[in-house]
Short mmCIF file of C-alpha atoms in Angstrom, two decimals:
data_model
loop_
_atom_site.label_atom_id
_atom_site.label_comp_id
_atom_site.label_asym_id
_atom_site.label_seq_id
_atom_site.Cartn_x
_atom_site.Cartn_y
_atom_site.Cartn_z
CA MET Q 8 0.17 -0.29 0.01
CA ALA Q 9 1.71 3.54 -1.26
CA PRO Q 10 1.58 6.00 1.41
CA ASP Q 11 -1.61 8.31 1.43
CA ARG Q 12 0.81 12.00 1.84
CA PRO Q 13 4.41 10.78 0.31
CA LEU Q 14 6.84 10.82 3.80
CA ARG Q 15 10.17 12.25 2.77
CA ARG Q 16 12.70 9.74 3.23
CA LEU Q 17 14.92 10.16 6.16
CA ILE Q 18 19.08 11.41 4.74
CA PRO Q 19 21.34 10.05 7.38
CA VAL Q 20 23.30 13.50 8.06
CA VAL Q 21 26.00 11.14 10.02
CA ALA Q 22 28.20 9.84 7.04
CA VAL Q 23 30.10 6.33 8.33
CA PRO Q 24 32.78 4.70 6.14
CA ASP Q 25 31.73 2.24 4.33
CA ARG Q 26 35.14 0.33 6.05
CA PRO Q 27 35.56 1.36 9.34
CA THR Q 28 39.37 2.05 10.85
CA LEU Q 29 40.54 -0.74 12.83
CA ARG Q 30 40.73 1.54 15.89
CA GLN Q 31 36.92 1.63 15.75
CA ARG Q 32 36.72 -1.91 15.01
CA LEU Q 33 38.45 -3.17 18.11
CA ARG Q 34 36.50 -0.51 20.31
CA VAL Q 35 33.72 -2.02 18.60
CA GLN Q 36 35.07 -5.29 19.81
CA TRP Q 37 35.84 -4.48 23.18
CA LEU Q 38 32.84 -2.75 23.79
CA ARG Q 39 30.55 -6.23 22.95
CA ALA Q 40 32.99 -7.66 25.14
CA ARG Q 41 31.98 -5.50 27.49
CA LEU Q 42 28.48 -5.54 27.88
CA LEU Q 43 28.61 -9.40 27.67
CA ALA Q 44 30.70 -9.98 30.69
CA ARG Q 45 28.01 -7.22 32.60
CA ALA Q 46 25.27 -9.75 31.47
CA LEU Q 47 26.93 -12.99 32.56
CA ARG Q 48 27.27 -10.65 35.91
CA SER Q 49 23.96 -9.94 36.24
CA ARG Q 50 23.19 -13.32 36.41
CA ARG Q 51 23.16 -12.87 39.76
CA ASP Q 52 20.59 -10.66 40.25
CA LEU Q 53 17.76 -12.08 39.16
CA ARG Q 54 16.09 -15.12 41.16
CA LEU Q 55 13.76 -17.24 39.05
CA VAL Q 56 10.19 -17.76 40.95
CA SER Q 57 8.03 -19.84 38.00
CA ALA Q 58 9.25 -21.32 35.05
CA ARG Q 59 5.27 -22.31 33.65
CA GLY Q 60 5.84 -24.15 30.36
CA GLY Q 61 9.28 -26.08 30.15
CA TRP Q 62 11.86 -25.32 28.15
CA ALA Q 63 11.20 -24.21 24.43
CA ARG Q 64 11.89 -26.60 22.16
CA ARG Q 65 13.32 -25.37 18.13
CA GLY Q 66 11.49 -22.98 16.56
CA ASP Q 67 9.15 -21.32 19.41
CA ILE Q 68 9.49 -17.20 19.31
CA LEU Q 69 10.30 -16.84 23.18
CA GLY Q 70 9.29 -13.15 24.74
CA PHE Q 71 11.76 -11.14 26.59
CA ALA Q 72 10.96 -8.36 28.66
CA VAL Q 73 11.82 -6.03 31.85
CA VAL Q 74 8.75 -5.03 34.05
CA ARG Q 75 7.98 -3.03 37.34
CA ASN Q 76 4.20 -1.72 38.57
CA GLU Q 77 2.00 -2.86 34.99
CA SER Q 78 -0.46 -4.67 36.33
CA GLU Q 79 -2.68 -2.63 34.08
CA ARG Q 80 -1.46 -4.02 31.06
CA LEU Q 81 0.41 -6.89 31.32
CA ALA Q 82 -3.26 -9.01 30.47
CA HIS Q 83 -3.17 -7.42 27.38
CA TRP Q 84 0.15 -7.55 27.06
CA LEU Q 85 0.65 -11.37 26.85
CA ASP Q 86 -2.61 -12.04 25.38
CA HIS Q 87 -1.51 -9.78 22.10
CA HIS Q 88 1.90 -11.60 21.63
CA ARG Q 89 0.15 -14.84 22.93
CA ARG Q 90 -1.52 -14.53 19.41
CA LEU Q 91 0.99 -12.79 17.34
CA GLY Q 92 2.66 -16.53 17.90
CA VAL Q 93 5.24 -15.78 20.78
CA ALA Q 94 5.63 -19.71 22.77
CA ARG Q 95 7.29 -18.20 25.64
CA PHE Q 96 7.51 -15.21 27.52
CA HIS Q 97 11.00 -14.79 30.08
CA VAL Q 98 10.01 -11.40 32.49
CA VAL Q 99 11.96 -9.86 34.92
CA ASP Q 100 9.99 -8.00 37.92
CA ASN Q 101 11.75 -4.93 39.31
CA GLY Q 102 9.89 -5.06 42.74
CA SER Q 103 6.30 -4.91 41.94
CA ASP Q 104 4.49 -3.52 44.69
CA ASP Q 105 0.56 -4.06 42.38
CA GLY Q 106 0.45 -7.95 41.88
CA SER Q 107 2.65 -8.12 38.58
CA ALA Q 108 4.59 -10.38 40.12
CA GLU Q 109 1.89 -12.50 41.29
CA PHE Q 110 -0.18 -12.41 38.38
CA LEU Q 111 2.91 -13.13 36.48
CA ALA Q 112 4.04 -16.46 38.07
CA ALA Q 113 0.56 -17.77 37.40
CA GLN Q 114 0.44 -17.32 33.65
CA PRO Q 115 0.52 -20.51 32.14
CA ASP Q 116 3.70 -19.30 29.57
CA VAL Q 117 5.78 -17.36 31.91
CA TRP Q 118 9.34 -17.58 33.22
CA LEU Q 119 9.31 -15.48 36.26
CA TRP Q 120 12.22 -14.27 37.58
CA THR Q 121 12.34 -11.16 40.18
CA THR Q 122 15.06 -8.94 41.17
CA GLN Q 123 15.47 -5.92 43.38
CA ALA Q 124 18.41 -4.49 42.41
CA SER Q 125 19.04 -1.28 40.48
CA TYR Q 126 17.08 -0.60 37.20
CA ARG Q 127 19.32 1.92 36.57
CA GLU Q 128 23.03 0.57 37.48
CA SER Q 129 21.63 -2.80 35.40
CA ARG Q 130 21.80 -0.21 32.46
CA PHE Q 131 18.15 0.12 32.05
CA GLY Q 132 17.10 -3.55 32.79
CA ARG Q 133 19.66 -4.71 29.36
CA ASP Q 134 21.86 -6.69 31.01
CA TRP Q 135 19.53 -8.49 32.63
CA THR Q 136 17.96 -8.74 29.26
CA ASN Q 137 21.42 -9.90 27.81
CA TRP Q 138 21.65 -12.71 29.71
CA LEU Q 139 18.83 -14.31 29.36
CA LEU Q 140 18.64 -14.02 26.00
CA THR Q 141 22.46 -15.91 25.90
CA ARG Q 142 21.02 -18.04 28.31
CA TYR Q 143 17.42 -19.27 27.04
CA GLY Q 144 16.86 -17.11 23.69
CA ALA Q 145 20.07 -18.02 21.36
CA GLY Q 146 18.81 -20.53 18.22
CA HIS Q 147 15.29 -18.71 18.29
CA TRP Q 148 13.53 -15.58 17.48
CA CYS Q 149 13.53 -13.04 19.99
CA LEU Q 150 11.06 -10.55 20.94
CA THR Q 151 12.39 -7.87 23.08
CA LEU Q 152 9.98 -6.02 24.63
CA ASP Q 153 8.55 -3.12 27.50
CA ALA Q 154 4.91 -3.50 28.91
CA ASP Q 155 4.03 -0.77 27.16
CA GLU Q 156 4.98 -2.07 23.67
CA LEU Q 157 2.76 -3.72 21.23
CA LEU Q 158 4.25 -5.13 18.27
CA SER Q 159 1.97 -4.34 14.72
CA PHE Q 160 3.74 -5.61 11.43
CA PRO Q 161 2.04 -5.49 7.84
CA HIS Q 162 -0.27 -8.27 7.35
CA ASP Q 163 -1.08 -8.65 11.39
CA ASP Q 164 -4.64 -9.61 10.82
CA ARG Q 165 -3.59 -12.63 8.94
CA ALA Q 166 -0.40 -13.39 9.71
CA ASP Q 167 1.51 -14.37 12.64
CA LEU Q 168 5.50 -13.72 13.59
CA HIS Q 169 6.43 -17.97 12.39
CA ASP Q 170 5.39 -16.17 8.96
CA LEU Q 171 6.65 -12.77 9.36
CA VAL Q 172 9.94 -14.73 10.59
CA ALA Q 173 10.02 -17.11 7.91
CA GLU Q 174 10.41 -14.23 4.99
CA LEU Q 175 12.78 -12.90 7.76
CA ASP Q 176 14.48 -15.59 6.64
CA ARG Q 177 13.94 -16.25 3.34
CA ARG Q 178 15.66 -12.58 2.86
CA ARG Q 179 18.31 -13.20 5.52
CA VAL Q 180 17.73 -10.35 7.15
CA PRO Q 181 18.14 -11.25 11.28
CA ALA Q 182 16.57 -8.45 12.80
CA LEU Q 183 13.38 -6.25 12.31
CA GLY Q 184 13.00 -2.53 12.33
CA ALA Q 185 10.16 -0.58 14.67
CA LEU Q 186 9.43 2.59 15.69
CA MET Q 187 8.04 3.18 18.45
CA LEU Q 188 4.87 5.14 17.96
CA ASP Q 189 3.22 7.55 20.72
CA LEU Q 190 -0.07 6.57 21.01
CA TYR Q 191 -2.26 9.30 22.52
CA PRO Q 192 -6.27 10.21 23.14
CA ARG Q 193 -7.85 13.32 22.43
CA GLY Q 194 -8.14 15.33 25.41
CA PRO Q 195 -6.22 15.24 28.38
CA LEU Q 196 -4.53 12.36 29.50
CA CYS Q 197 -6.20 11.40 33.08
CA PRO Q 198 -10.40 12.38 32.32
CA ASP Q 199 -12.65 12.74 35.07
CA PRO Q 200 -13.90 10.00 35.28
CA ARG Q 201 -10.97 8.45 35.24
CA PRO Q 202 -11.06 5.20 31.96
CA LYS Q 203 -9.54 1.67 33.45
CA GLY Q 204 -8.51 -1.40 31.27
CA GLU Q 205 -10.00 -1.85 27.52
CA GLN Q 206 -11.55 1.44 27.35
CA ALA Q 207 -8.56 3.47 28.72
CA LEU Q 208 -7.13 1.21 26.31
CA ARG Q 209 -8.87 1.87 23.54
CA ARG Q 210 -8.99 5.63 23.67
CA LEU Q 211 -4.78 5.79 22.74
CA GLU Q 212 -5.91 5.92 19.17
CA TRP Q 213 -4.00 8.88 17.87
CA PHE Q 214 -0.36 9.42 16.60
CA ASP Q 215 2.23 11.93 14.67
CA ALA Q 216 2.59 10.86 11.50
CA GLY Q 217 5.53 13.06 9.44
CA ASN Q 218 7.75 15.14 11.87
CA TYR Q 219 10.59 12.34 12.18
CA ARG Q 220 14.47 12.62 11.77
CA CYS Q 221 17.89 10.04 11.45
CA ARG Q 222 21.35 9.61 11.48
CA ILE Q 223 23.39 7.16 11.76
CA MET Q 224 26.14 7.04 14.22
CA ALA Q 225 29.36 6.07 14.36
CA PRO Q 226 31.33 3.52 14.57
CA MET Q 227 28.03 1.08 15.58
CA ARG Q 228 26.26 2.47 12.46
CA ASN Q 229 23.24 2.45 14.81
CA ARG Q 230 20.40 4.97 13.59
CA TRP Q 231 18.95 7.78 15.88
CA VAL Q 232 15.30 8.45 14.71
CA GLN Q 233 13.79 11.35 17.22
CA GLY Q 234 10.04 13.20 16.69
CA GLY Q 235 6.60 12.29 17.57
CA VAL Q 236 4.44 13.44 19.58
CA ARG Q 237 6.58 13.65 22.87
CA ASP Q 238 9.53 15.91 20.32
CA ARG Q 239 6.71 17.90 19.61
CA ALA Q 240 4.58 18.56 22.30
CA PHE Q 241 7.11 18.03 25.43
CA PHE Q 242 11.53 19.08 23.37
CA ALA Q 243 10.75 21.22 20.83
CA ASP Q 244 13.23 23.51 22.02
CA ARG Q 245 15.64 20.74 22.72
CA PRO Q 246 15.08 18.03 20.10
CA ARG Q 247 18.27 16.58 20.79
CA ARG Q 248 16.98 15.93 24.33
CA ALA Q 249 13.69 13.94 22.59
CA PRO Q 250 13.33 10.49 23.26
CA THR Q 251 15.71 7.70 20.92
CA LEU Q 252 12.51 5.64 18.87
CA ASN Q 253 14.17 3.46 16.38
CA LYS Q 254 13.77 -0.40 17.82
CA LEU Q 255 15.40 -3.72 16.77
CA PRO Q 256 12.88 -5.49 18.65
CA LEU Q 257 12.90 -9.58 16.67
CA VAL Q 258 15.89 -10.92 16.52
CA ARG Q 259 17.23 -13.97 15.69
CA TRP Q 260 19.69 -14.62 18.31
CA ARG Q 261 22.87 -15.93 19.11
CA ARG Q 262 25.31 -16.83 21.61
CA GLY Q 263 27.58 -13.76 20.76
CA PHE Q 264 24.61 -10.95 20.24
CA ALA Q 265 24.19 -7.84 22.98
CA TYR Q 266 21.56 -5.04 23.03
CA VAL Q 267 23.81 -2.26 23.63
CA ASN Q 268 20.46 1.25 24.66
CA SER Q 269 17.49 -0.67 25.38
CA THR Q 270 16.99 -2.21 21.23
CA HIS Q 271 17.21 0.80 19.92
CA SER Q 272 20.88 -0.68 18.88
CA ALA Q 273 22.98 -4.03 19.40
CA LEU Q 274 26.26 -5.62 18.51
CA PRO Q 275 27.25 -6.73 16.37
CA SER Q 276 27.12 -3.92 13.93
CA ARG Q 277 25.38 -5.42 10.93
CA LEU Q 278 22.12 -6.16 13.05
CA ASN Q 279 21.60 -1.56 13.24
CA ASP Q 280 22.17 -2.24 9.65
CA ALA Q 281 18.65 -4.21 9.48
CA TRP Q 282 16.16 -0.26 9.41
CA ASP Q 283 16.35 3.26 8.48
CA GLY Q 284 13.70 4.72 10.06
CA PRO Q 285 10.13 5.81 8.42
CA GLY Q 286 10.33 6.24 5.01
CA ASP Q 287 12.23 3.47 4.78
CA GLU Q 288 10.90 0.74 1.98
CA ARG Q 289 11.92 -2.39 3.61
CA LEU Q 290 9.99 -4.36 5.70
CA SER Q 291 9.54 -3.60 8.69
CA GLY Q 292 7.26 -2.59 11.68
CA ALA Q 293 5.92 -0.69 14.31
CA LEU Q 294 5.95 -0.86 18.15
CA LEU Q 295 2.55 0.51 19.54
CA HIS Q 296 3.88 2.88 22.59
CA THR Q 297 1.17 2.60 25.15
CA LYS Q 298 3.07 5.18 27.76
CA PHE Q 299 -0.26 7.82 27.58
CA LEU Q 300 -2.70 5.43 29.84
CA PRO Q 301 -4.40 8.11 32.49
CA THR Q 302 -2.01 6.43 34.91
CA ILE Q 303 0.61 8.53 33.33
CA ILE Q 304 -0.05 11.52 35.71
CA GLU Q 305 0.93 9.46 39.10
CA LYS Q 306 3.57 7.23 37.56
CA SER Q 307 5.08 10.61 36.23
CA ARG Q 308 5.11 11.79 40.01
CA SER Q 309 7.13 8.23 40.71
CA GLU Q 310 10.10 7.87 38.24
CA ARG Q 311 10.48 11.78 38.93
CA ARG Q 312 11.12 10.76 42.84
CA ARG Q 313 13.10 7.61 41.17
CA GLU Q 314 15.40 9.06 38.52
CA GLN Q 315 15.73 5.80 37.45
CA HIS Q 316 14.51 6.30 33.67
CA PHE Q 317 17.07 8.57 32.35
CA SER Q 318 21.14 8.73 32.78
CA ASP Q 319 20.86 12.12 33.61
CA PRO Q 320 17.41 12.54 35.38
CA ALA Q 321 17.09 16.12 36.25
CA ALA Q 322 18.15 16.86 32.70
CA TYR Q 323 14.08 15.46 32.28
CA ARG Q 324 12.31 17.12 35.35
CA HIS Q 325 11.00 19.35 32.98
CA TYR Q 326 9.48 16.81 31.41
CA TYR Q 327 7.89 14.97 33.71
CA ASP Q 328 6.65 18.24 34.84
CA ALA Q 329 4.88 18.87 31.24
CA VAL Q 330 3.26 15.26 31.63
CA ILE Q 331 1.31 15.79 35.21
CA ALA Q 332 -0.13 18.82 34.01
CA ASN Q 333 -2.54 16.35 32.36
CA PRO Q 334 -1.84 18.31 28.43
CA ASP Q 335 -4.51 17.69 25.48
CA LEU Q 336 -1.58 16.09 22.76
CA TRP Q 337 -3.88 15.59 20.19
CA HIS Q 338 -3.58 18.64 17.30
CA PRO Q 339 -4.80 19.07 13.76
CA GLU Q 340 -1.96 16.75 12.02
CA SER Q 341 -2.65 13.41 14.16
CA ARG Q 342 -3.52 10.53 12.11
CA ARG Q 343 -5.63 7.88 13.37
CA LEU Q 344 -4.86 3.98 14.16
CA ALA Q 345 -6.80 2.16 11.84
CA GLY Q 346 -4.92 -1.38 11.70
CA TRP Q 347 -1.61 -1.72 10.18
CA GLU Q 348 -2.60 -0.53 6.97
CA SER Q 349 -2.95 2.88 8.54
CA LEU Q 350 1.31 1.79 9.65
CA VAL Q 351 2.29 2.07 5.91
CA ALA Q 352 -0.75 4.59 4.65
CA ALA Q 353 1.59 7.19 6.62
CA GLY Q 354 4.50 6.14 6.42
CA ILE Q 355 6.12 4.50 9.70
CA MET Q 356 6.40 1.13 8.70
CA SER Q 357 7.02 -0.84 5.42
CA ALA Q 358 5.45 -3.94 3.67
CA GLY Q 359 7.92 -4.20 1.72
CA ASP Q 360 7.03 -5.70 -1.26
CA TRP Q 361 5.65 -8.60 1.25
CA ARG Q 362 2.15 -9.99 0.40
CA GLY Q 363 1.72 -11.52 3.56
CA PRO Q 364 1.03 -15.19 4.04
CA GLY Q 365 -0.07 -17.62 1.32
#
């Protein structure tokens, strides 16, 4: 499906040589070794609480996540990705006190790990997931997400993840690139009365389509995509601090692989070449970001105090303050989400000439 309003193809603004220098190669190799060593050490932070569903079988697609106080999302998140074809989930609960851990421990297909260690000191959970991916994910297609992210991809109304990874394997592509797409309601983030459950999720039906930019960064060749509603509403005066939106959530994992910065970048560097952001015509997906549920107000107050989500938390206090003010993020150019077709039409993701199963 062609975009209904052509999106300017993003042009990298940082030139990267085709052949990195010896110094750059050594630097990247050292970084990967360091990340793998951190992941190995971090296993001591984790305690296995339950291992429901047994060991993964050949061909299973596995899910990985770190969560804290996500009870309002977990049932929907699990069901969504089960329907897509995830066979087993490895979830780290980092000190929840809202029943998240108890809920996860009761699920038939979840291996639950718990830790009270610092989320920030674990590189925002990546040391933990790098270890679990290495230990349990090697040889499988692995989907690594946050609990507020729902994967969408072309033809997902009739195709599942097995169809998708078969196409990626056919193209010899080891990873799927995806935009973390912030969804938001029309009206205040937390209206009165406050909706709950599925009603609250259904309000998140709007997104920004055309204000994205991309850079290619040396020496890892990782992409840096920014833009969207948070850039527009909260970081217009300091765009370099706007959130990074490109992700590589779905990877055919091998031992020696490692995520570097969330799932925004990975090593070896070739994984980062999977996608160049919105406007790229290669097969890609989207992570529907359900951050702006009504509970974002109190969660922002809590995270402003905890200072666990940014390397320089003080620089983002204005962002938390702006969210706590309960804004209306809708504007006249907002697009309504209407299935995967609307995301392809907006240029957010691409089918890459894939016609789906059959």
